[in-house]
Coordinates of C-alpha atoms in Angstrom, one line a residue:
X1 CA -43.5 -12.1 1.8
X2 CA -41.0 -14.6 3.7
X3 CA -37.0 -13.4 3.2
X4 CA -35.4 -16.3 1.9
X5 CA -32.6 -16.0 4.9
X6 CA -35.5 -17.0 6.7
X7 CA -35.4 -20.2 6.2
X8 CA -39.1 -20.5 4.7
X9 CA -40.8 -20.2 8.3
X10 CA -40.8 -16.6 9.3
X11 CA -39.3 -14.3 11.1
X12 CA -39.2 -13.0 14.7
X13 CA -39.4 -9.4 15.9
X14 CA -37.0 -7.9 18.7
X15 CA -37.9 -4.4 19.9
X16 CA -35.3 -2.6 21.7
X17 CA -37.2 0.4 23.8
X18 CA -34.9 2.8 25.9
X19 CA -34.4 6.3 26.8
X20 CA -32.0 7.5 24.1
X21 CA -32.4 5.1 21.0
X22 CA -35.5 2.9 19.4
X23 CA -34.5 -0.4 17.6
X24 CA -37.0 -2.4 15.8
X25 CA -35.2 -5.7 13.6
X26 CA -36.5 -8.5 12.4
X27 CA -34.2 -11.7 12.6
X28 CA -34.2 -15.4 12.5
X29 CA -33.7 -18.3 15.0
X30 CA -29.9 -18.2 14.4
X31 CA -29.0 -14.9 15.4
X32 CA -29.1 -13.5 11.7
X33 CA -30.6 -9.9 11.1
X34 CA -32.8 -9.6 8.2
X35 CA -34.2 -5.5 8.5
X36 CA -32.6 -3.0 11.1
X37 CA -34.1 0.1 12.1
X38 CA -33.3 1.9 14.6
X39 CA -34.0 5.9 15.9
X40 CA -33.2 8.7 17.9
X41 CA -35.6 8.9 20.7
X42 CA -37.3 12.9 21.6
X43 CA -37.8 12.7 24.8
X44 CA -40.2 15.7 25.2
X45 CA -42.6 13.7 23.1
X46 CA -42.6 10.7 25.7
X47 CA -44.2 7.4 25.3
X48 CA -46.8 8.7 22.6
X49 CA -44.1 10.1 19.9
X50 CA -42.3 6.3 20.6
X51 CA -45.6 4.6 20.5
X52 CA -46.1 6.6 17.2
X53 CA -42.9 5.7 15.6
X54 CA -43.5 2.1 16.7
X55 CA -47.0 2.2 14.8
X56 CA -45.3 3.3 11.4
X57 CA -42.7 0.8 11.5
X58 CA -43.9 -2.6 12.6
X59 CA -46.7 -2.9 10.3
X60 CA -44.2 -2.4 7.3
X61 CA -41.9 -4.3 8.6
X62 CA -44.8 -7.3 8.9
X63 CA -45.7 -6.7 5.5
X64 CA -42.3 -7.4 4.0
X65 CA -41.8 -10.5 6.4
X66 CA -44.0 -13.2 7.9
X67 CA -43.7 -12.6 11.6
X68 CA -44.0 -15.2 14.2
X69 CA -43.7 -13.7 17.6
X70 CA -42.2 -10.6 19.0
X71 CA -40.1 -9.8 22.2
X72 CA -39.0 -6.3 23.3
X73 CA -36.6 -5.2 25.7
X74 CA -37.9 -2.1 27.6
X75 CA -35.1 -0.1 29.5
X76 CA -37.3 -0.1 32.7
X77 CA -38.8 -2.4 35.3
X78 CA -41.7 -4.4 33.7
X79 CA -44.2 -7.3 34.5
X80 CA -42.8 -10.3 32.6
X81 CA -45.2 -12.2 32.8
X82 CA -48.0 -9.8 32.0
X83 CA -46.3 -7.9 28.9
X84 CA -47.3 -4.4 31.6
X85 CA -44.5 -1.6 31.7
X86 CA -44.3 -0.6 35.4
X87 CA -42.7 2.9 34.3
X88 CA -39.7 4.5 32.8
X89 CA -37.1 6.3 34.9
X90 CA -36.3 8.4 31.4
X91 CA -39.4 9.0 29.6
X92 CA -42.5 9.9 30.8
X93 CA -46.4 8.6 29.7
X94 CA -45.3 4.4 29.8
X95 CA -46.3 3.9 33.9
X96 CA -48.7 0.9 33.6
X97 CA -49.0 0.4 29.7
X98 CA -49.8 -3.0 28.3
X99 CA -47.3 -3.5 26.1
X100 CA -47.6 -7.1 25.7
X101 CA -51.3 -6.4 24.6
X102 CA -50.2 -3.6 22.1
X103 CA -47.7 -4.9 20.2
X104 CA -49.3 -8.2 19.6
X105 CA -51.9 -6.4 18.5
X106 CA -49.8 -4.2 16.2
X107 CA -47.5 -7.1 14.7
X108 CA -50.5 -9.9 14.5
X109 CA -48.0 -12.2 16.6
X110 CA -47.7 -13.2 20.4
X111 CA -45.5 -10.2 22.2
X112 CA -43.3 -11.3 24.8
X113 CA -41.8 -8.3 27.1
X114 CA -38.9 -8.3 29.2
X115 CA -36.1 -5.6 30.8
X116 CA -33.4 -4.3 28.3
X117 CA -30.8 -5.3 30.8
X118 CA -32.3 -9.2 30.6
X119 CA -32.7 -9.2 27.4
X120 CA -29.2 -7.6 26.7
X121 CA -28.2 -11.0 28.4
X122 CA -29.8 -13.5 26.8
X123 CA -28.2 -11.8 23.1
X124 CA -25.2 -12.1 24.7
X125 CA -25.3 -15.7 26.3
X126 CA -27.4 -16.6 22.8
X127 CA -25.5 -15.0 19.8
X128 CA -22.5 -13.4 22.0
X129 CA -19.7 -13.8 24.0
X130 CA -21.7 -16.0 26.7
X131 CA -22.6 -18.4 23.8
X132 CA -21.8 -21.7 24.9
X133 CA -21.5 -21.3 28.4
X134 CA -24.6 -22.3 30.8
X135 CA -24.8 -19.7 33.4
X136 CA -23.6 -16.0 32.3
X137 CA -24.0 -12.6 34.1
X138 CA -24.0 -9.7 31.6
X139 CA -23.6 -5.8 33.0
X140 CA -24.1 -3.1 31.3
X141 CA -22.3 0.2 32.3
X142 CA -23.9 3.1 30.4
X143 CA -25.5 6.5 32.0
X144 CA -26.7 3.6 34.5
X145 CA -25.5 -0.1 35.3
X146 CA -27.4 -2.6 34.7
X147 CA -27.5 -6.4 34.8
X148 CA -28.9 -9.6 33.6
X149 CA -28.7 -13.4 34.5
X150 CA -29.3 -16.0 32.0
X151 CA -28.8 -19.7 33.0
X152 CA -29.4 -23.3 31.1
X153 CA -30.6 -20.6 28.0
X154 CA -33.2 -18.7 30.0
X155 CA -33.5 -15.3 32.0
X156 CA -33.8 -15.5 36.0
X157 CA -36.2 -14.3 37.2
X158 CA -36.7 -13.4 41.0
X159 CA -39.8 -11.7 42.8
X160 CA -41.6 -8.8 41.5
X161 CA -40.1 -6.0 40.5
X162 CA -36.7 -6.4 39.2
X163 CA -34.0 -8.7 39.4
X164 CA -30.1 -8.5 38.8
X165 CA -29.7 -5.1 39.9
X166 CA -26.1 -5.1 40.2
X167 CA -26.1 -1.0 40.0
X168 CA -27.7 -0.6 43.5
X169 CA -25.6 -2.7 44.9
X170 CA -23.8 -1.6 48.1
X171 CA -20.1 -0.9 48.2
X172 CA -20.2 0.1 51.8
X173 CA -22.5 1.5 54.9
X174 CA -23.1 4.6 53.6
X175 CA -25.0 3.9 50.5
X176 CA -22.3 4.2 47.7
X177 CA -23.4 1.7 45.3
X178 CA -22.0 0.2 41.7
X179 CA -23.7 2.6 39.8
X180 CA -22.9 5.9 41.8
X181 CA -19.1 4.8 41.0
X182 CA -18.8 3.0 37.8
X183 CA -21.4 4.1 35.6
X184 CA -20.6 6.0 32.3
X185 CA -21.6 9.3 34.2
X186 CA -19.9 8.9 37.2
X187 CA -16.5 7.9 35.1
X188 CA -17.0 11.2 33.2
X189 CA -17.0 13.1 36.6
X190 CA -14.3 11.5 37.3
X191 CA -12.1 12.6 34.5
X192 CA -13.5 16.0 34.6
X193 CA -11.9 16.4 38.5
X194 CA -8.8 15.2 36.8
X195 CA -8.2 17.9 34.5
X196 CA -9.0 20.3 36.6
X197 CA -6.3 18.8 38.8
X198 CA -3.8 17.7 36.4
X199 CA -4.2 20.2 33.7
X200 CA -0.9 19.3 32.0
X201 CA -2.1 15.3 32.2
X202 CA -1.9 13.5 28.8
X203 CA -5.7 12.7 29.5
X204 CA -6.6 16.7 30.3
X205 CA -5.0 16.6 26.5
X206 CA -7.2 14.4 25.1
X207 CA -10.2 15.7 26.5
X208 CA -10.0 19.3 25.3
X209 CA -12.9 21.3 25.4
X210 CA -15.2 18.8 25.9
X211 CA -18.1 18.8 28.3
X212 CA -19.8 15.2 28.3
X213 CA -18.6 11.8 27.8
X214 CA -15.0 12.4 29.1
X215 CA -14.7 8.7 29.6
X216 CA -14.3 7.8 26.1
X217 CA -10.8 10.0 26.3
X218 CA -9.5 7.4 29.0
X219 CA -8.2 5.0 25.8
X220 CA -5.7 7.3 24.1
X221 CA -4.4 8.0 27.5
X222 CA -4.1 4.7 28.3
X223 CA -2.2 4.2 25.2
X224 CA 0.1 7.1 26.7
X225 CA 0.5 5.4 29.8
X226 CA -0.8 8.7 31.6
X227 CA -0.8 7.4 35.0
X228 CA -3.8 9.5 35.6
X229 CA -6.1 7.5 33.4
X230 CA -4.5 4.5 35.1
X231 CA -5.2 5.7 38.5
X232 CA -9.0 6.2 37.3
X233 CA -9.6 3.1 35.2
X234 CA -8.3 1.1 38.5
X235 CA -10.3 2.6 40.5
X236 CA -13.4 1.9 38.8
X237 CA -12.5 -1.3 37.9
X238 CA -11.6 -2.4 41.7
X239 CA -14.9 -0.9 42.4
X240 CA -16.6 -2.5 39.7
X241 CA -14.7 -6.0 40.9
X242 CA -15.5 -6.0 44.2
X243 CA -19.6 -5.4 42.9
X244 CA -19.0 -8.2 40.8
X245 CA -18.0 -10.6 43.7
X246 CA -21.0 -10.4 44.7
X247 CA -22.3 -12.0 42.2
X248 CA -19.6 -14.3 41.8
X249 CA -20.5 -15.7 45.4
X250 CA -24.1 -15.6 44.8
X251 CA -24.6 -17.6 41.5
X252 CA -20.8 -18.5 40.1
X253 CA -21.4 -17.7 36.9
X254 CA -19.1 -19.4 34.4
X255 CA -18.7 -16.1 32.8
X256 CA -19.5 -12.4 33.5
X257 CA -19.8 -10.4 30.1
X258 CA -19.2 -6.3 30.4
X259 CA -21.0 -4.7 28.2
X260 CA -22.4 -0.7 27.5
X261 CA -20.9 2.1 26.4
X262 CA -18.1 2.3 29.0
X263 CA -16.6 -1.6 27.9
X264 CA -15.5 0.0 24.9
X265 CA -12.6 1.0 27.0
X266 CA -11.7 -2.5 25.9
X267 CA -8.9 -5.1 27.1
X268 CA -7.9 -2.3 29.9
X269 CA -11.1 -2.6 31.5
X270 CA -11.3 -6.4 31.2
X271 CA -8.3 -7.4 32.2
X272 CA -8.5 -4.6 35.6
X273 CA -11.5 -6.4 36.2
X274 CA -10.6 -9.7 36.0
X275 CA -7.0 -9.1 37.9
X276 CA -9.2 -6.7 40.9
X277 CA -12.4 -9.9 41.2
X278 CA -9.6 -12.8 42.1
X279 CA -8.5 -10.7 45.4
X280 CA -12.4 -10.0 46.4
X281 CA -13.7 -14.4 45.9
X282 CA -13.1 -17.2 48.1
X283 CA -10.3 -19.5 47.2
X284 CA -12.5 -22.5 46.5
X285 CA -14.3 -20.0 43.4
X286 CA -10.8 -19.0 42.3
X287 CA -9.3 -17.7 39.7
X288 CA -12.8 -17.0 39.5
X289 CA -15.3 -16.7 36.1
X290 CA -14.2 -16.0 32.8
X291 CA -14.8 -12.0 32.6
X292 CA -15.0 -11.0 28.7
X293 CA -16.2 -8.0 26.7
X294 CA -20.1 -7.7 24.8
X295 CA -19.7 -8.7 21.4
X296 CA -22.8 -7.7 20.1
X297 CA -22.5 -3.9 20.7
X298 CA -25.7 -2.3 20.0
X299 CA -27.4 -5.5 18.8
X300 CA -27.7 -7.2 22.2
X301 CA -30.7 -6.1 23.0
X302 CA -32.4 -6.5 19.7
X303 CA -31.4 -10.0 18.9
X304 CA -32.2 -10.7 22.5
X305 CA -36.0 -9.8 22.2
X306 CA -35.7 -11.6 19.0
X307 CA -34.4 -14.8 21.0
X308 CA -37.0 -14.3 23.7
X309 CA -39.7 -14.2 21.2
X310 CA -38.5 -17.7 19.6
X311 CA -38.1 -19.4 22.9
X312 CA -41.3 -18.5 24.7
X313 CA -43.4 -18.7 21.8
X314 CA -42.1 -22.0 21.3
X315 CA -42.5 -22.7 24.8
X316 CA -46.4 -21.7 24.6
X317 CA -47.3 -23.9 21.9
X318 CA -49.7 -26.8 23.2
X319 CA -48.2 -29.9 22.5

């Protein structure tokens, strides 16, 4: 059966695999969703109880809809080209799959596979808040950072393994890198120390009893104008910033989207960013790029797989 939202020629299917949450949608070439699924993921199980859940979905969902290729975004380093999952850093049992194999298998369409953080970045240059703008840079700051370049519609892609690693890059001599300071995890740390030290703080407040995710409590505080939260929200953002430049000086991106969990600190965050990157670029790139917050929230990667699919399918038609 063809959804009529189709548009009469099928559907594509974007796989989002990482190590918390399993999306499966099916979508069309403008960025509409037609089915959403999406689960928890049991890590004890590793890649067999995913594999498993994938096998009871995908076959339903190519039942309903008439599926014409299918991308996935794998939250790991993986061999583009090949479909092959080099390994997951979060769940065990995926170190040399073929996925590309498997799924096209599975869904009766060509399988096109690609990292979450790449993928993330094409939604977001395609359907997102990079849409219309040729060259974007997307990070991601969750439990890790991440990153993804997409240019003239289509991922970079450097050397084997891995590209756009903006978490590991280098802040100084030592080793501290992007990810040891403005990752989700490392923000929480950092707002833990805080109320311990400032017990009386409007953010030691708002964070109560609670023992994971602290960051999320930086907004009210913020609100409060608790210097405190200030203190740590410029901090990461300087840090983040000068990361960034990197980048900037690298590839001048037109725009640099900040997206994961820790950009729904919102216009704070974006505009710390933005004010922090202009001090760290040379005059000629200044003010620099246009730094703006992920619109599509936990769609990104999904309708990026979905947009992979559509392109490189299309692409390996003979002609």
């Amino acid at each position: 059966m063809i959804d009529e939202k189709s548009g009469g020629g099928g559907l594509y299917l974007g796989v989002e695999i990482g190590g918390t949450k399993l999306q499966i949608y099916a979508g069309n070439l403008h960025g509409h969703i037609i089915e959403r699924n999406r689960f928890e993921i049991d890590t004890s199980q590793g890649a067999d109880g995913i594999r498993s859940q994938i096998q009871q979905t995908v076959p339903q969902i190519a039942r309903r809809h008439k599926l014409l290729a299918t991308g996935v975004g794998f939250g790991g380093p993986v061999d583009w080209k090949t479909g092959r999952i080099c390994l997951s850093h979060q769940v065990h049992g995926w170190s040399d799959f073929e996925m590309g194999d498997w799924l096209s298998k599975l869904a009766g369409t060509p399988a096109f596979v690609d990292n979450d953080g790449n993928v993330a970045a094409l939604g977001e240059a395609s359907h997102g808040a990079g849409s219309g703008f040729h060259t974007v840079f997307y990070v991601t700051l969750g439990s890790g950072v991440g990153g993804g370049l997409v240019t003239r519609g289509g991922i970079y892609h450097g050397a084997q393994p891995g590209e756009a690693e903006i978490g590991h890059v280098r802040l100084d001599r030592a080793g501290t890198t992007v990810e040891s300071r403005c990752c989700g995890w490392a923000v929480d740390a950092k707002v833990r120390a805080s109320k311990l030290n400032h017990p009386q703080s409007p953010l030691a407040r708002h964070v109560g009893e609670a023992t994971r995710a602290e960051a999320k409590f930086l907004s009210a505080a913020l609100q409060e104008n608790d210097p405190i939260a200030r203190e740590i929200l410029e901090e990461t953002a300087e840090d983040l910033a000068f990361g960034l430049s990197h980048v900037v000086h690298l590839f001048h991106p037109q725009i640099i989207v900040l997206g994961g969990g820790l950009s729904l600190l919102g216009e704070p965050l974006r505009e710390a960013v933005e004010r922090h990157i202009e001090r760290f670029i040379m005059d000629a790139f200044a003010p620099g790029p246009k730094i703006a917050l992920a619109k599509l929230s936990e769609d990104a990667v999904p309708l990026g797989a979905i947009e992979l699919a559509a392109t490189l399918s299309h692409q390996a038609k003979p002609t």
